[in-house]
């Protein structure tokens, strides 16, 4: 029922959509049916009343479905009943004018034409059906069914029956389907139930009629498909028959044509197989011959030819799998692999042997070097044994030998393939690395045995590095510094031989494989024929392998350098505790030997030896710290023992100062023990008279400059130490001289003018050399530290100049005090003369003038001997100005009155002082001399002429003679 409800709802929708299109055809069909039914009604007049009644009901339904009006229906009823209706008359007519027409009037006509009309209707319907499409025929058949059967619309069926959940067993569904039964009484309940069942049956009939209508609509498609299926079956049957016939034809053709052709093909195949078998036998014979030739080439050391034959055999076996499966050649691939491996090892071994250096230390460390090492050891107190080996040939200097031993096996490798060359270079790199590691053991053992006469181990090549280092550590630590330096130089020569050999092999690879024109030019200058042959052999060298070969050669050189620098650093590390206690000259020699190794290694390897430089930097820092501590202690000791006398300078000291002043890179060595006759040094045309402590301090600073130039990375620290050392010296001199500390430390009785002048000379020497030291040191420093260190140097220079100025002030202050002291004596003399009166005549200059001129002369002599012209003018000029001013002021303050003796004595003393002042330089305008001379003239005018006949010139001569004697006296003024 659910399916019926679904189909019914679909049919209602389809029926509504097709009603409008089928209205015209339905009207025509209704008219035809109406005529047909009318004939049937008149022909069946004698039927029973119930039949007529049913026909009339059907006719009325058809008229209603067609949509005719009520007049037509009444006319049809009148025709059917045989009684014309008044409404059926034509308009405008009356019953009296026209006779009544009935169906009986047409009975004869209808009888005659009934069958023919029925045939006509049938034929026309058939023709219309033939012209119509299947859809149109289905629609027409559907409408005819609806008209004939009187199909009710689906809308008459309630929606309840189309619900998917419709089930009368459910109470609510049953209540809705049988609505109204609850309201019926028991008497009417049976009748109401019957009515409800009739309604349900009517609904079921409506749905079934619509299903039949759908089946009728789809019947034509079903029969058309059935017809097409039947046609397809007929076609398949005909096709099977045709195929069978063709197969039979093909069999017949094969019997007459294919068999002879197949026979011909079989014969040709047989002939080809026979020919292939013949060729296979020839290949077997050729392969066997190649195997024999390969063995012959191996025995005759023609390795490239043997490798070429081996490659041909491999290619033959790879191209022909049949030969490879033969029993006679089953072991041939293994034989080929063994032969190729043997040839590869022999060729690589030949190349490695030709490109490497022998491990005999005598061939690397020359007898001349060993002899020199033996002499240095003897000079340092060791007892080396006598030499017991002959002169060994040196191959490190003959580059032609490298090509003679390397190029022939290298050419064979080039002909053998790119992989052989790369493998040979790898093996050579490993062999060179191991040789460098072992040759260092051998060389150190030979040199130690040559110096000490003892060998720790009989064989060093098999010793591990740790065992070797521990075995020789004590022997290396006991070596004197000079011997250790010569050992480092010899070891550098040993390593340089390996560096040079590795670089030569790298040059060969670059020139022959890398096509480097510069390398080829260098190689052709040695042996052009060998290089030309090698270059031709490398024509087809693979690019990737060429890059690998170049990289391997570079890596080999770098690896040799890295191993060598590691061993060099190891030896320096063994000597680290001794190196920091060496003298600066010995440590510099060690640094020179190390720098020689670094220069050769870094110039060839094109990279910095970081490991060795780190070791050098660490030892240099430790040495600088130790050296500075030692220098500071030594400087303090020197200053404490300083006598502040003129020093006798070592020989070549002037050359050292000139080199420092000129900024020369190479500074001469100065031995403190080798003392010369000079007591002054010239810097920028100015003489300086240093003391012993200043001389030794300058040598210390020279060592610092050498160390800064030797190790530029430590120049900042060395510069700080240099400034600190000069600052210590300046401070100590200030404390000892200006602060009079030398009287307690050096046990000096007093600080004299000479002591002050010598201190000024030492300080001035460093003040004049400090700008040169600044340029030498700061030139090695870059960045912000450069500016900071320049400021430190400038601050130090100001301190030195300030110290020099303070010494000048001290000299002037001392003489100022001495003048004041003597002026007090003059006052006492004047008082004593005033008490004595004019009894005695003046005998000459007083003690005041004599002592003052004596001390002035001594100061002038010391200053003129030691200080420069500018310093003399500064100090003596200031002393003269202040002395004259003090004398004039004091003499003018004295009250001589009319005491002629006092006036005469002052006149004589002023003349003596004026004559002494004339020999001292003038700092500015000569006003002081005029003041003293004017005062002396004024006093002379007050003195009356002498009574005695002795001329005044004689008295003046005697005074001058006494003053000259005072000047020549050796006594020096005290400056306590």
mmCIF file with all atom_site columns, N, CA and C in Angstrom, residues 183-217:
data_model
loop_
_atom_site.group_PDB
_atom_site.id
_atom_site.type_symbol
_atom_site.label_atom_id
_atom_site.label_alt_id
_atom_site.label_comp_id
_atom_site.label_asym_id
_atom_site.label_entity_id
_atom_site.label_seq_id
_atom_site.pdbx_PDB_ins_code
_atom_site.Cartn_x
_atom_site.Cartn_y
_atom_site.Cartn_z
_atom_site.occupancy
_atom_site.B_iso_or_equiv
_atom_site.pdbx_formal_charge
_atom_site.auth_seq_id
_atom_site.auth_comp_id
_atom_site.auth_asym_id
_atom_site.auth_atom_id
_atom_site.pdbx_PDB_model_num
ATOM 1   N N  . UNK A 1 183 ? -18.507 7.780  17.217  1.00 0.00 ? 183 UNK A N  1
ATOM 2   C CA . UNK A 1 183 ? -19.749 8.511  17.489  1.00 0.00 ? 183 UNK A CA 1
ATOM 3   C C  . UNK A 1 183 ? -21.016 7.692  17.160  1.00 0.00 ? 183 UNK A C  1
ATOM 4   N N  . UNK A 1 184 ? -20.830 6.569  16.484  1.00 0.00 ? 184 UNK A N  1
ATOM 5   C CA . UNK A 1 184 ? -21.987 5.773  16.072  1.00 0.00 ? 184 UNK A CA 1
ATOM 6   C C  . UNK A 1 184 ? -22.476 4.938  17.263  1.00 0.00 ? 184 UNK A C  1
ATOM 7   N N  . UNK A 1 185 ? -23.741 4.738  17.210  1.00 0.00 ? 185 UNK A N  1
ATOM 8   C CA . UNK A 1 185 ? -24.341 3.864  18.234  1.00 0.00 ? 185 UNK A CA 1
ATOM 9   C C  . UNK A 1 185 ? -24.140 2.417  17.854  1.00 0.00 ? 185 UNK A C  1
ATOM 10  N N  . UNK A 1 186 ? -24.428 1.549  18.749  1.00 0.00 ? 186 UNK A N  1
ATOM 11  C CA . UNK A 1 186 ? -24.234 0.126  18.472  1.00 0.00 ? 186 UNK A CA 1
ATOM 12  C C  . UNK A 1 186 ? -25.122 -0.340 17.342  1.00 0.00 ? 186 UNK A C  1
ATOM 13  N N  . UNK A 1 187 ? -26.249 0.264  17.171  1.00 0.00 ? 187 UNK A N  1
ATOM 14  C CA . UNK A 1 187 ? -27.183 -0.172 16.128  1.00 0.00 ? 187 UNK A CA 1
ATOM 15  C C  . UNK A 1 187 ? -26.619 0.179  14.765  1.00 0.00 ? 187 UNK A C  1
ATOM 16  N N  . UNK A 1 188 ? -25.999 1.331  14.661  1.00 0.00 ? 188 UNK A N  1
ATOM 17  C CA . UNK A 1 188 ? -25.483 1.795  13.345  1.00 0.00 ? 188 UNK A CA 1
ATOM 18  C C  . UNK A 1 188 ? -24.006 1.471  13.161  1.00 0.00 ? 188 UNK A C  1
ATOM 19  N N  . UNK A 1 189 ? -23.453 0.813  14.122  1.00 0.00 ? 189 UNK A N  1
ATOM 20  C CA . UNK A 1 189 ? -22.005 0.581  14.029  1.00 0.00 ? 189 UNK A CA 1
ATOM 21  C C  . UNK A 1 189 ? -21.655 -0.383 12.908  1.00 0.00 ? 189 UNK A C  1
ATOM 22  N N  . UNK A 1 190 ? -22.482 -1.390 12.688  1.00 0.00 ? 190 UNK A N  1
ATOM 23  C CA . UNK A 1 190 ? -22.187 -2.368 11.638  1.00 0.00 ? 190 UNK A CA 1
ATOM 24  C C  . UNK A 1 190 ? -22.269 -1.710 10.280  1.00 0.00 ? 190 UNK A C  1
ATOM 25  N N  . UNK A 1 191 ? -23.319 -0.877 10.086  1.00 0.00 ? 191 UNK A N  1
ATOM 26  C CA . UNK A 1 191 ? -23.461 -0.207 8.792   1.00 0.00 ? 191 UNK A CA 1
ATOM 27  C C  . UNK A 1 191 ? -22.313 0.773  8.575   1.00 0.00 ? 191 UNK A C  1
ATOM 28  N N  . UNK A 1 192 ? -21.922 1.506  9.632   1.00 0.00 ? 192 UNK A N  1
ATOM 29  C CA . UNK A 1 192 ? -20.817 2.470  9.488   1.00 0.00 ? 192 UNK A CA 1
ATOM 30  C C  . UNK A 1 192 ? -19.510 1.761  9.183   1.00 0.00 ? 192 UNK A C  1
ATOM 31  N N  . UNK A 1 193 ? -19.369 0.564  9.767   1.00 0.00 ? 193 UNK A N  1
ATOM 32  C CA . UNK A 1 193 ? -18.140 -0.197 9.474   1.00 0.00 ? 193 UNK A CA 1
ATOM 33  C C  . UNK A 1 193 ? -18.112 -0.629 8.041   1.00 0.00 ? 193 UNK A C  1
ATOM 34  N N  . UNK A 1 194 ? -19.254 -1.055 7.523   1.00 0.00 ? 194 UNK A N  1
ATOM 35  C CA . UNK A 1 194 ? -19.318 -1.460 6.124   1.00 0.00 ? 194 UNK A CA 1
ATOM 36  C C  . UNK A 1 194 ? -19.013 -0.275 5.230   1.00 0.00 ? 194 UNK A C  1
ATOM 37  N N  . UNK A 1 195 ? -19.543 0.894  5.569   1.00 0.00 ? 195 UNK A N  1
ATOM 38  C CA . UNK A 1 195 ? -19.251 2.082  4.745   1.00 0.00 ? 195 UNK A CA 1
ATOM 39  C C  . UNK A 1 195 ? -17.762 2.421  4.781   1.00 0.00 ? 195 UNK A C  1
ATOM 40  N N  . UNK A 1 196 ? -17.160 2.267  5.940   1.00 0.00 ? 196 UNK A N  1
ATOM 41  C CA . UNK A 1 196 ? -15.722 2.569  6.041   1.00 0.00 ? 196 UNK A CA 1
ATOM 42  C C  . UNK A 1 196 ? -14.900 1.597  5.221   1.00 0.00 ? 196 UNK A C  1
ATOM 43  N N  . UNK A 1 197 ? -15.303 0.323  5.216   1.00 0.00 ? 197 UNK A N  1
ATOM 44  C CA . UNK A 1 197 ? -14.569 -0.650 4.413   1.00 0.00 ? 197 UNK A CA 1
ATOM 45  C C  . UNK A 1 197 ? -14.736 -0.364 2.939   1.00 0.00 ? 197 UNK A C  1
ATOM 46  N N  . UNK A 1 198 ? -15.949 0.089  2.541   1.00 0.00 ? 198 UNK A N  1
ATOM 47  C CA . UNK A 1 198 ? -16.159 0.412  1.131   1.00 0.00 ? 198 UNK A CA 1
ATOM 48  C C  . UNK A 1 198 ? -15.281 1.592  0.730   1.00 0.00 ? 198 UNK A C  1
ATOM 49  N N  . UNK A 1 199 ? -15.196 2.565  1.641   1.00 0.00 ? 199 UNK A N  1
ATOM 50  C CA . UNK A 1 199 ? -14.311 3.709  1.328   1.00 0.00 ? 199 UNK A CA 1
ATOM 51  C C  . UNK A 1 199 ? -12.868 3.259  1.168   1.00 0.00 ? 199 UNK A C  1
ATOM 52  N N  . UNK A 1 200 ? -12.408 2.369  2.044   1.00 0.00 ? 200 UNK A N  1
ATOM 53  C CA . UNK A 1 200 ? -11.030 1.871  1.921   1.00 0.00 ? 200 UNK A CA 1
ATOM 54  C C  . UNK A 1 200 ? -10.833 1.105  0.632   1.00 0.00 ? 200 UNK A C  1
ATOM 55  N N  . UNK A 1 201 ? -11.864 0.300  0.246   1.00 0.00 ? 201 UNK A N  1
ATOM 56  C CA . UNK A 1 201 ? -11.757 -0.446 -1.015  1.00 0.00 ? 201 UNK A CA 1
ATOM 57  C C  . UNK A 1 201 ? -11.732 0.506  -2.189  1.00 0.00 ? 201 UNK A C  1
ATOM 58  N N  . UNK A 1 202 ? -12.527 1.601  -2.112  1.00 0.00 ? 202 UNK A N  1
ATOM 59  C CA . UNK A 1 202 ? -12.534 2.583  -3.215  1.00 0.00 ? 202 UNK A CA 1
ATOM 60  C C  . UNK A 1 202 ? -11.173 3.247  -3.338  1.00 0.00 ? 202 UNK A C  1
ATOM 61  N N  . UNK A 1 203 ? -10.598 3.572  -2.192  1.00 0.00 ? 203 UNK A N  1
ATOM 62  C CA . UNK A 1 203 ? -9.256  4.187  -2.253  1.00 0.00 ? 203 UNK A CA 1
ATOM 63  C C  . UNK A 1 203 ? -8.265  3.225  -2.845  1.00 0.00 ? 203 UNK A C  1
ATOM 64  N N  . UNK A 1 204 ? -8.355  1.946  -2.504  1.00 0.00 ? 204 UNK A N  1
ATOM 65  C CA . UNK A 1 204 ? -7.440  0.948  -3.054  1.00 0.00 ? 204 UNK A CA 1
ATOM 66  C C  . UNK A 1 204 ? -7.641  0.805  -4.548  1.00 0.00 ? 204 UNK A C  1
ATOM 67  N N  . UNK A 1 205 ? -8.890  0.840  -4.990  1.00 0.00 ? 205 UNK A N  1
ATOM 68  C CA . UNK A 1 205 ? -9.140  0.729  -6.431  1.00 0.00 ? 205 UNK A CA 1
ATOM 69  C C  . UNK A 1 205 ? -8.559  1.926  -7.161  1.00 0.00 ? 205 UNK A C  1
ATOM 70  N N  . UNK A 1 206 ? -8.690  3.088  -6.597  1.00 0.00 ? 206 UNK A N  1
ATOM 71  C CA . UNK A 1 206 ? -8.137  4.289  -7.263  1.00 0.00 ? 206 UNK A CA 1
ATOM 72  C C  . UNK A 1 206 ? -6.623  4.164  -7.425  1.00 0.00 ? 206 UNK A C  1
ATOM 73  N N  . UNK A 1 207 ? -5.982  3.720  -6.406  1.00 0.00 ? 207 UNK A N  1
ATOM 74  C CA . UNK A 1 207 ? -4.518  3.591  -6.475  1.00 0.00 ? 207 UNK A CA 1
ATOM 75  C C  . UNK A 1 207 ? -4.135  2.524  -7.476  1.00 0.00 ? 207 UNK A C  1
ATOM 76  N N  . UNK A 1 208 ? -4.858  1.397  -7.495  1.00 0.00 ? 208 UNK A N  1
ATOM 77  C CA . UNK A 1 208 ? -4.547  0.344  -8.450  1.00 0.00 ? 208 UNK A CA 1
ATOM 78  C C  . UNK A 1 208 ? -4.765  0.816  -9.878  1.00 0.00 ? 208 UNK A C  1
ATOM 79  N N  . UNK A 1 209 ? -5.813  1.587  -10.094 1.00 0.00 ? 209 UNK A N  1
ATOM 80  C CA . UNK A 1 209 ? -6.048  2.112  -11.445 1.00 0.00 ? 209 UNK A CA 1
ATOM 81  C C  . UNK A 1 209 ? -4.897  3.019  -11.883 1.00 0.00 ? 209 UNK A C  1
ATOM 82  N N  . UNK A 1 210 ? -4.410  3.812  -10.975 1.00 0.00 ? 210 UNK A N  1
ATOM 83  C CA . UNK A 1 210 ? -3.274  4.679  -11.345 1.00 0.00 ? 210 UNK A CA 1
ATOM 84  C C  . UNK A 1 210 ? -2.018  3.866  -11.603 1.00 0.00 ? 210 UNK A C  1
ATOM 85  N N  . UNK A 1 211 ? -1.812  2.779  -10.863 1.00 0.00 ? 211 UNK A N  1
ATOM 86  C CA . UNK A 1 211 ? -0.656  1.917  -11.146 1.00 0.00 ? 211 UNK A CA 1
ATOM 87  C C  . UNK A 1 211 ? -0.772  1.296  -12.522 1.00 0.00 ? 211 UNK A C  1
ATOM 88  N N  . UNK A 1 212 ? -2.021  0.845  -12.853 1.00 0.00 ? 212 UNK A N  1
ATOM 89  C CA . UNK A 1 212 ? -2.220  0.273  -14.192 1.00 0.00 ? 212 UNK A CA 1
ATOM 90  C C  . UNK A 1 212 ? -1.942  1.323  -15.243 1.00 0.00 ? 212 UNK A C  1
ATOM 91  N N  . UNK A 1 213 ? -2.318  2.556  -14.951 1.00 0.00 ? 213 UNK A N  1
ATOM 92  C CA . UNK A 1 213 ? -2.087  3.643  -15.909 1.00 0.00 ? 213 UNK A CA 1
ATOM 93  C C  . UNK A 1 213 ? -0.574  3.842  -16.140 1.00 0.00 ? 213 UNK A C  1
ATOM 94  N N  . UNK A 1 214 ? 0.206   3.757  -15.104 1.00 0.00 ? 214 UNK A N  1
ATOM 95  C CA . UNK A 1 214 ? 1.651   3.901  -15.256 1.00 0.00 ? 214 UNK A CA 1
ATOM 96  C C  . UNK A 1 214 ? 2.234   2.748  -16.058 1.00 0.00 ? 214 UNK A C  1
ATOM 97  N N  . UNK A 1 215 ? 1.744   1.560  -15.779 1.00 0.00 ? 215 UNK A N  1
ATOM 98  C CA . UNK A 1 215 ? 2.234   0.394  -16.544 1.00 0.00 ? 215 UNK A CA 1
ATOM 99  C C  . UNK A 1 215 ? 1.922   0.563  -18.008 1.00 0.00 ? 215 UNK A C  1
ATOM 100 N N  . UNK A 1 216 ? 0.687   1.046  -18.291 1.00 0.00 ? 216 UNK A N  1
ATOM 101 C CA . UNK A 1 216 ? 0.311   1.258  -19.700 1.00 0.00 ? 216 UNK A CA 1
ATOM 102 C C  . UNK A 1 216 ? 1.239   2.297  -20.317 1.00 0.00 ? 216 UNK A C  1
ATOM 103 N N  . UNK A 1 217 ? 1.623   3.357  -19.546 1.00 0.00 ? 217 UNK A N  1
ATOM 104 C CA . UNK A 1 217 ? 2.471   4.417  -20.084 1.00 0.00 ? 217 UNK A CA 1
ATOM 105 C C  . UNK A 1 217 ? 3.858   3.893  -20.449 1.00 0.00 ? 217 UNK A C  1
#
